[in-house]
Amino acid sequence: GIRSPVLRSMLEEARIEHGFRNILISGVPSEAVRVFIRFLYSSRFEQGEMKKYALHLLVLSHVFSVQSLKIVCTDQLERFFLAPDNVVDVLQLARLCDAPRLSLICTRMIVGDFKTISLSEGWKVMRRANPSLEQELLEFLVEVDTRRQERAKRMEEKKVYLQLYEAMEALVHICRDGCRTIGPWDQKLKGSQVVCKFPACKGIELLVRHFSACKKRVPRGCANCKRMWQLLELHSRMCSTPDTCRVPLCRHFKDKIWHRSKKEEIKWNILVCKVLESNATSTSIL
């Protein structure tokens, strides 16, 4: 049977001439109609013919409600036909033919290569004939760019939080075990030739050395000392064993928490959560 309800209805209503029901399919090449009829009865097509008549067949699939052919046409156009100089035209046809996947593919292609495609003849014609579509595409472009910037910002934030987590690990490592050239008085230093597994260790070592020698070593002193104070407090808030912890001032900051304002507490708690989440995310990815 015919899989097109539209074509079936047309045939049923067509007049019989010389024993045949005749209908006229206009607006497309006769060869495209032949490929269309063959697909209706066999679900088969020649690759070369499909490439040549894909646009015409897309129109026929819409007019005669043949969803299976529309899917095939979408796939063929995506794989073999779409290019910067024709994607705007294909997008407009896809919208007219109710082909949402093809519309999405075209839109993504336009957004991905907007600089080139916006200079094409198809874009210029579309601007004059369909300004509302141009506005829609520009708004979508802005939306995609905004999402891209937000994603980049989140990735940068995660990177900073992960660096803070690594700094916490390195700080505990230096204060508890000691490393190459720095450590607690009761631990034997390992020497500068030893490879340290903590990526932030060298930076924390430099910061600790500066902190121990700086004459402005107060919470509101120089920038490096201020950073060291912040790292010490962050460690204290993340530490679960303050009574035995060997990181300086760990217990001091634990006791100081009670004197913080509610607003400051919320900020610190959010920071601790973000730092811990960054390590969990990094571990799950690995």
mmCIF file of N, CA and C in Angstrom, residues 128-222:
data_model
loop_
_atom_site.group_PDB
_atom_site.id
_atom_site.type_symbol
_atom_site.label_atom_id
_atom_site.label_comp_id
_atom_site.label_asym_id
_atom_site.label_seq_id
_atom_site.Cartn_x
_atom_site.Cartn_y
_atom_site.Cartn_z
ATOM 1 N N ARG A 128 16.973 40.520 3.543
ATOM 2 C CA ARG A 128 15.960 41.349 2.871
ATOM 3 C C ARG A 128 14.582 40.683 2.886
ATOM 4 N N ALA A 129 14.569 39.379 2.640
ATOM 5 C CA ALA A 129 13.288 38.673 2.491
ATOM 6 C C ALA A 129 12.697 38.193 3.818
ATOM 7 N N ASN A 130 13.553 37.917 4.787
ATOM 8 C CA ASN A 130 13.074 37.326 6.042
ATOM 9 C C ASN A 130 13.824 37.926 7.236
ATOM 10 N N PRO A 131 13.637 39.225 7.500
ATOM 11 C CA PRO A 131 14.382 39.881 8.587
ATOM 12 C C PRO A 131 14.099 39.287 9.962
ATOM 13 N N SER A 132 12.924 38.721 10.162
ATOM 14 C CA SER A 132 12.611 38.120 11.465
ATOM 15 C C SER A 132 13.495 36.902 11.735
ATOM 16 N N LEU A 133 13.821 36.149 10.681
ATOM 17 C CA LEU A 133 14.717 35.003 10.839
ATOM 18 C C LEU A 133 16.121 35.476 11.179
ATOM 19 N N GLU A 134 16.557 36.555 10.525
ATOM 20 C CA GLU A 134 17.873 37.107 10.849
ATOM 21 C C GLU A 134 17.931 37.500 12.325
ATOM 22 N N GLN A 135 16.892 38.179 12.800
ATOM 23 C CA GLN A 135 16.848 38.590 14.200
ATOM 24 C C GLN A 135 16.882 37.386 15.136
ATOM 25 N N GLU A 136 16.157 36.350 14.766
ATOM 26 C CA GLU A 136 16.128 35.128 15.572
ATOM 27 C C GLU A 136 17.507 34.483 15.645
ATOM 28 N N LEU A 137 18.197 34.438 14.510
ATOM 29 C CA LEU A 137 19.536 33.844 14.480
ATOM 30 C C LEU A 137 20.531 34.674 15.280
ATOM 31 N N LEU A 138 20.430 35.994 15.183
ATOM 32 C CA LEU A 138 21.332 36.867 15.936
ATOM 33 C C LEU A 138 21.103 36.714 17.438
ATOM 34 N N GLU A 139 19.853 36.606 17.836
ATOM 35 C CA GLU A 139 19.543 36.406 19.255
ATOM 36 C C GLU A 139 20.078 35.062 19.741
ATOM 37 N N PHE A 140 19.947 34.036 18.888
ATOM 38 C CA PHE A 140 20.468 32.720 19.250
ATOM 39 C C PHE A 140 21.987 32.762 19.360
ATOM 40 N N LEU A 141 22.628 33.517 18.459
ATOM 41 C CA LEU A 141 24.084 33.661 18.489
ATOM 42 C C LEU A 141 24.527 34.301 19.800
ATOM 43 N N VAL A 142 23.823 35.346 20.220
ATOM 44 C CA VAL A 142 24.143 36.022 21.486
ATOM 45 C C VAL A 142 23.960 35.061 22.658
ATOM 46 N N GLU A 143 22.880 34.288 22.610
ATOM 47 C CA GLU A 143 22.599 33.323 23.678
ATOM 48 C C GLU A 143 23.698 32.267 23.768
ATOM 49 N N VAL A 144 24.126 31.751 22.617
ATOM 50 C CA VAL A 144 25.186 30.740 22.593
ATOM 51 C C VAL A 144 26.490 31.326 23.113
ATOM 52 N N ASP A 145 26.796 32.557 22.697
ATOM 53 C CA ASP A 145 28.026 33.210 23.140
ATOM 54 C C ASP A 145 27.996 33.449 24.646
ATOM 55 N N THR A 146 26.834 33.836 25.157
ATOM 56 C CA THR A 146 26.696 34.050 26.602
ATOM 57 C C THR A 146 26.915 32.751 27.362
ATOM 58 N N ARG A 147 26.308 31.665 26.862
ATOM 59 C CA ARG A 147 26.494 30.358 27.512
ATOM 60 C C ARG A 147 27.952 29.926 27.458
ATOM 61 N N ARG A 148 28.605 30.220 26.339
ATOM 62 C CA ARG A 148 30.020 29.855 26.196
ATOM 63 C C ARG A 148 30.874 30.611 27.220
ATOM 64 N N GLN A 149 30.584 31.898 27.378
ATOM 65 C CA GLN A 149 31.328 32.701 28.347
ATOM 66 C C GLN A 149 31.073 32.221 29.775
ATOM 67 N N GLU A 150 29.813 31.896 30.067
ATOM 68 C CA GLU A 150 29.482 31.402 31.408
ATOM 69 C C GLU A 150 30.169 30.069 31.677
ATOM 70 N N ARG A 151 30.211 29.210 30.646
ATOM 71 C CA ARG A 151 30.875 27.914 30.802
ATOM 72 C C ARG A 151 32.375 28.108 31.037
ATOM 73 N N ALA A 152 32.982 29.036 30.283
ATOM 74 C CA ALA A 152 34.410 29.318 30.457
ATOM 75 C C ALA A 152 34.678 29.874 31.856
ATOM 76 N N LYS A 153 33.760 30.724 32.325
ATOM 77 C CA LYS A 153 33.906 31.291 33.671
ATOM 78 C C LYS A 153 33.827 30.201 34.731
ATOM 79 N N ARG A 154 32.870 29.275 34.568
ATOM 80 C CA ARG A 154 32.742 28.175 35.530
ATOM 81 C C ARG A 154 33.977 27.279 35.514
ATOM 82 N N MET A 155 34.511 27.025 34.319
ATOM 83 C CA MET A 155 35.709 26.197 34.215
ATOM 84 C C MET A 155 36.897 26.868 34.894
ATOM 85 N N GLU A 156 37.003 28.194 34.729
ATOM 86 C CA GLU A 156 38.090 28.938 35.361
ATOM 87 C C GLU A 156 37.933 28.910 36.878
ATOM 88 N N GLU A 157 36.687 29.042 37.352
ATOM 89 C CA GLU A 157 36.434 28.978 38.794
ATOM 90 C C GLU A 157 36.798 27.599 39.348
ATOM 91 N N LYS A 158 36.419 26.544 38.622
ATOM 92 C CA LYS A 158 36.750 25.186 39.061
ATOM 93 C C LYS A 158 38.263 24.989 39.125
ATOM 94 N N LYS A 159 38.951 25.601 38.160
ATOM 95 C CA LYS A 159 40.414 25.511 38.129
ATOM 96 C C LYS A 159 41.012 26.158 39.374
ATOM 97 N N VAL A 160 40.471 27.333 39.749
ATOM 98 C CA VAL A 160 40.958 28.037 40.939
ATOM 99 C C VAL A 160 40.680 27.212 42.195
ATOM 100 N N TYR A 161 39.472 26.645 42.293
ATOM 101 C CA TYR A 161 39.123 25.837 43.468
ATOM 102 C C TYR A 161 40.004 24.592 43.565
ATOM 103 N N LEU A 162 40.304 23.993 42.410
ATOM 104 C CA LEU A 162 41.176 22.818 42.418
ATOM 105 C C LEU A 162 42.591 23.202 42.848
ATOM 106 N N GLN A 163 43.055 24.374 42.415
ATOM 107 C CA GLN A 163 44.369 24.854 42.843
ATOM 108 C C GLN A 163 44.405 25.068 44.352
ATOM 109 N N LEU A 164 43.292 25.568 44.901
ATOM 110 C CA LEU A 164 43.213 25.752 46.352
ATOM 111 C C LEU A 164 43.258 24.406 47.072
ATOM 112 N N TYR A 165 42.573 23.414 46.515
ATOM 113 C CA TYR A 165 42.607 22.085 47.130
ATOM 114 C C TYR A 165 44.035 21.527 47.106
ATOM 115 N N GLU A 166 44.702 21.693 45.986
ATOM 116 C CA GLU A 166 46.085 21.225 45.879
ATOM 117 C C GLU A 166 46.992 21.983 46.840
ATOM 118 N N ALA A 167 46.701 23.270 47.037
ATOM 119 C CA ALA A 167 47.474 24.061 47.998
ATOM 120 C C ALA A 167 47.271 23.533 49.415
ATOM 121 N N MET A 168 46.024 23.133 49.744
ATOM 122 C CA MET A 168 45.749 22.564 51.065
ATOM 123 C C MET A 168 46.528 21.263 51.263
ATOM 124 N N GLU A 169 46.548 20.431 50.239
ATOM 125 C CA GLU A 169 47.296 19.166 50.324
ATOM 126 C C GLU A 169 48.785 19.430 50.526
ATOM 127 N N ALA A 170 49.314 20.383 49.772
ATOM 128 C CA ALA A 170 50.741 20.695 49.864
ATOM 129 C C ALA A 170 51.090 21.283 51.228
ATOM 130 N N LEU A 171 50.199 22.107 51.772
ATOM 131 C CA LEU A 171 50.444 22.719 53.083
ATOM 132 C C LEU A 171 50.529 21.654 54.172
ATOM 133 N N VAL A 172 49.586 20.716 54.167
ATOM 134 C CA VAL A 172 49.614 19.618 55.140
ATOM 135 C C VAL A 172 50.857 18.763 54.935
ATOM 136 N N HIS A 173 51.183 18.493 53.696
ATOM 137 C CA HIS A 173 52.363 17.690 53.357
ATOM 138 C C HIS A 173 53.631 18.325 53.914
ATOM 139 N N ILE A 174 53.797 19.617 53.722
ATOM 140 C CA ILE A 174 54.997 20.313 54.196
ATOM 141 C C ILE A 174 55.051 20.327 55.722
ATOM 142 N N CYS A 175 53.923 20.648 56.357
ATOM 143 C CA CYS A 175 53.905 20.797 57.816
ATOM 144 C C CYS A 175 53.944 19.462 58.556
ATOM 145 N N ARG A 176 53.448 18.402 57.932
ATOM 146 C CA ARG A 176 53.398 17.098 58.607
ATOM 147 C C ARG A 176 54.587 16.212 58.254
ATOM 148 N N ASP A 177 54.886 16.109 56.956
ATOM 149 C CA ASP A 177 55.908 15.163 56.499
ATOM 150 C C ASP A 177 57.229 15.834 56.146
ATOM 151 N N GLY A 178 57.148 17.098 55.746
ATOM 152 C CA GLY A 178 58.331 17.749 55.213
ATOM 153 C C GLY A 178 58.534 17.378 53.759
ATOM 154 N N CYS A 179 59.249 18.222 53.047
ATOM 155 C CA CYS A 179 59.490 17.937 51.630
ATOM 156 C C CYS A 179 60.972 18.062 51.332
ATOM 157 N N ARG A 180 61.293 18.557 50.174
ATOM 158 C CA ARG A 180 62.689 18.557 49.741
ATOM 159 C C ARG A 180 63.582 19.431 50.622
ATOM 160 N N THR A 181 63.194 20.695 50.785
ATOM 161 C CA THR A 181 64.058 21.632 51.519
ATOM 162 C C THR A 181 63.321 22.359 52.627
ATOM 163 N N ILE A 182 62.131 21.881 52.978
ATOM 164 C CA ILE A 182 61.358 22.547 54.026
ATOM 165 C C ILE A 182 60.490 21.516 54.739
ATOM 166 N N GLY A 183 60.304 21.719 56.049
ATOM 167 C CA GLY A 183 59.476 20.789 56.804
ATOM 168 C C GLY A 183 59.575 21.050 58.292
ATOM 169 N N PRO A 184 58.883 20.270 59.109
ATOM 170 C CA PRO A 184 58.933 20.439 60.561
ATOM 171 C C PRO A 184 60.307 20.058 61.118
ATOM 172 N N TRP A 185 60.609 20.571 62.295
ATOM 173 C CA TRP A 185 61.953 20.384 62.862
ATOM 174 C C TRP A 185 62.291 18.917 63.134
ATOM 175 N N ASP A 186 61.269 18.082 63.383
ATOM 176 C CA ASP A 186 61.531 16.689 63.745
ATOM 177 C C ASP A 186 61.506 15.736 62.549
ATOM 178 N N GLN A 187 61.458 16.290 61.352
ATOM 179 C CA GLN A 187 61.458 15.458 60.144
ATOM 180 C C GLN A 187 62.720 15.717 59.329
ATOM 181 N N LYS A 188 63.295 14.646 58.807
ATOM 182 C CA LYS A 188 64.491 14.783 57.983
ATOM 183 C C LYS A 188 64.087 15.245 56.586
ATOM 184 N N LEU A 189 64.736 16.320 56.117
ATOM 185 C CA LEU A 189 64.412 16.842 54.788
ATOM 186 C C LEU A 189 64.883 15.868 53.715
ATOM 187 N N LYS A 190 64.174 15.838 52.616
ATOM 188 C CA LYS A 190 64.412 14.828 51.581
ATOM 189 C C LYS A 190 65.403 15.271 50.513
ATOM 190 N N GLY A 191 65.753 16.551 50.498
ATOM 191 C CA GLY A 191 66.718 17.031 49.515
ATOM 192 C C GLY A 191 66.061 17.505 48.235
ATOM 193 N N SER A 192 66.726 18.396 47.535
ATOM 194 C CA SER A 192 66.143 19.038 46.349
ATOM 195 C C SER A 192 66.034 18.102 45.155
ATOM 196 N N GLN A 193 66.697 16.944 45.204
ATOM 197 C CA GLN A 193 66.660 16.026 44.064
ATOM 198 C C GLN A 193 65.404 15.150 44.055
ATOM 199 N N VAL A 194 64.701 15.098 45.161
ATOM 200 C CA VAL A 194 63.507 14.253 45.263
ATOM 201 C C VAL A 194 62.347 14.887 44.493
ATOM 202 N N VAL A 195 61.636 14.058 43.744
ATOM 203 C CA VAL A 195 60.467 14.535 42.997
ATOM 204 C C VAL A 195 59.249 14.505 43.917
ATOM 205 N N CYS A 196 58.598 15.662 44.075
ATOM 206 C CA CYS A 196 57.431 15.755 44.956
ATOM 207 C C CYS A 196 56.162 15.486 44.154
ATOM 208 N N LYS A 197 55.242 14.711 44.734
ATOM 209 C CA LYS A 197 54.005 14.362 44.026
ATOM 210 C C LYS A 197 52.914 15.413 44.178
ATOM 211 N N PHE A 198 53.172 16.428 44.996
ATOM 212 C CA PHE A 198 52.174 17.481 45.202
ATOM 213 C C PHE A 198 52.487 18.671 44.293
ATOM 214 N N PRO A 199 51.655 18.931 43.292
ATOM 215 C CA PRO A 199 51.961 19.974 42.299
ATOM 216 C C PRO A 199 52.087 21.381 42.875
ATOM 217 N N ALA A 200 51.415 21.654 43.988
ATOM 218 C CA ALA A 200 51.447 23.012 44.543
ATOM 219 C C ALA A 200 52.550 23.194 45.579
ATOM 220 N N CYS A 201 53.339 22.167 45.805
ATOM 221 C CA CYS A 201 54.305 22.191 46.903
ATOM 222 C C CYS A 201 55.324 23.323 46.768
ATOM 223 N N LYS A 202 55.885 23.500 45.591
ATOM 224 C CA LYS A 202 56.914 24.521 45.398
ATOM 225 C C LYS A 202 56.364 25.910 45.690
ATOM 226 N N GLY A 203 55.167 26.194 45.189
ATOM 227 C CA GLY A 203 54.568 27.503 45.428
ATOM 228 C C GLY A 203 54.278 27.735 46.899
ATOM 229 N N ILE A 204 53.766 26.719 47.589
ATOM 230 C CA ILE A 204 53.484 26.846 49.021
ATOM 231 C C ILE A 204 54.783 27.004 49.805
ATOM 232 N N GLU A 205 55.827 26.299 49.390
ATOM 233 C CA GLU A 205 57.124 26.436 50.057
ATOM 234 C C GLU A 205 57.618 27.878 49.994
ATOM 235 N N LEU A 206 57.545 28.479 48.820
ATOM 236 C CA LEU A 206 57.977 29.874 48.672
ATOM 237 C C LEU A 206 57.131 30.801 49.537
ATOM 238 N N LEU A 207 55.839 30.517 49.598
ATOM 239 C CA LEU A 207 54.932 31.352 50.387
ATOM 240 C C LEU A 207 55.235 31.213 51.881
ATOM 241 N N VAL A 208 55.498 29.987 52.334
ATOM 242 C CA VAL A 208 55.827 29.753 53.744
ATOM 243 C C VAL A 208 57.135 30.434 54.112
ATOM 244 N N ARG A 209 58.127 30.336 53.248
ATOM 245 C CA ARG A 209 59.415 30.982 53.522
ATOM 246 C C ARG A 209 59.244 32.501 53.621
ATOM 247 N N HIS A 210 58.471 33.055 52.714
ATOM 248 C CA HIS A 210 58.226 34.502 52.773
ATOM 249 C C HIS A 210 57.499 34.862 54.069
ATOM 250 N N PHE A 211 56.491 34.078 54.413
ATOM 251 C CA PHE A 211 55.662 34.344 55.592
ATOM 252 C C PHE A 211 56.495 34.321 56.876
ATOM 253 N N SER A 212 57.435 33.392 56.931
ATOM 254 C CA SER A 212 58.250 33.252 58.145
ATOM 255 C C SER A 212 59.260 34.383 58.306
ATOM 256 N N ALA A 213 59.619 35.030 57.189
ATOM 257 C CA ALA A 213 60.645 36.076 57.253
ATOM 258 C C ALA A 213 60.098 37.493 57.117
ATOM 259 N N CYS A 214 58.866 37.640 56.670
ATOM 260 C CA CYS A 214 58.318 38.974 56.379
ATOM 261 C C CYS A 214 58.068 39.758 57.674
ATOM 262 N N LYS A 215 58.444 41.028 57.655
ATOM 263 C CA LYS A 215 58.252 41.885 58.830
ATOM 264 C C LYS A 215 56.821 42.417 58.918
ATOM 265 N N LYS A 216 56.056 42.249 57.835
ATOM 266 C CA LYS A 216 54.657 42.705 57.834
ATOM 267 C C LYS A 216 53.703 41.516 57.986
ATOM 268 N N ARG A 217 54.139 40.532 58.754
ATOM 269 C CA ARG A 217 53.383 39.290 58.854
ATOM 270 C C ARG A 217 52.166 39.457 59.776
ATOM 271 N N VAL A 218 51.217 40.202 59.278
ATOM 272 C CA VAL A 218 49.951 40.407 59.981
ATOM 273 C C VAL A 218 48.835 40.172 58.970
ATOM 274 N N PRO A 219 47.600 39.897 59.418
ATOM 275 C CA PRO A 219 46.513 39.594 58.475
ATOM 276 C C PRO A 219 46.306 40.631 57.387
ATOM 277 N N ARG A 220 46.586 41.894 57.688
ATOM 278 C CA ARG A 220 46.413 42.930 56.671
ATOM 279 C C ARG A 220 47.755 43.464 56.181
ATOM 280 N N GLY A 221 48.781 42.595 56.228
ATOM 281 C CA GLY A 221 50.107 43.005 55.802
ATOM 282 C C GLY A 221 50.267 42.977 54.300
ATOM 283 N N CYS A 222 51.409 42.467 53.814
ATOM 284 C CA CYS A 222 51.662 42.428 52.373
ATOM 285 C C CYS A 222 50.758 41.399 51.707
#
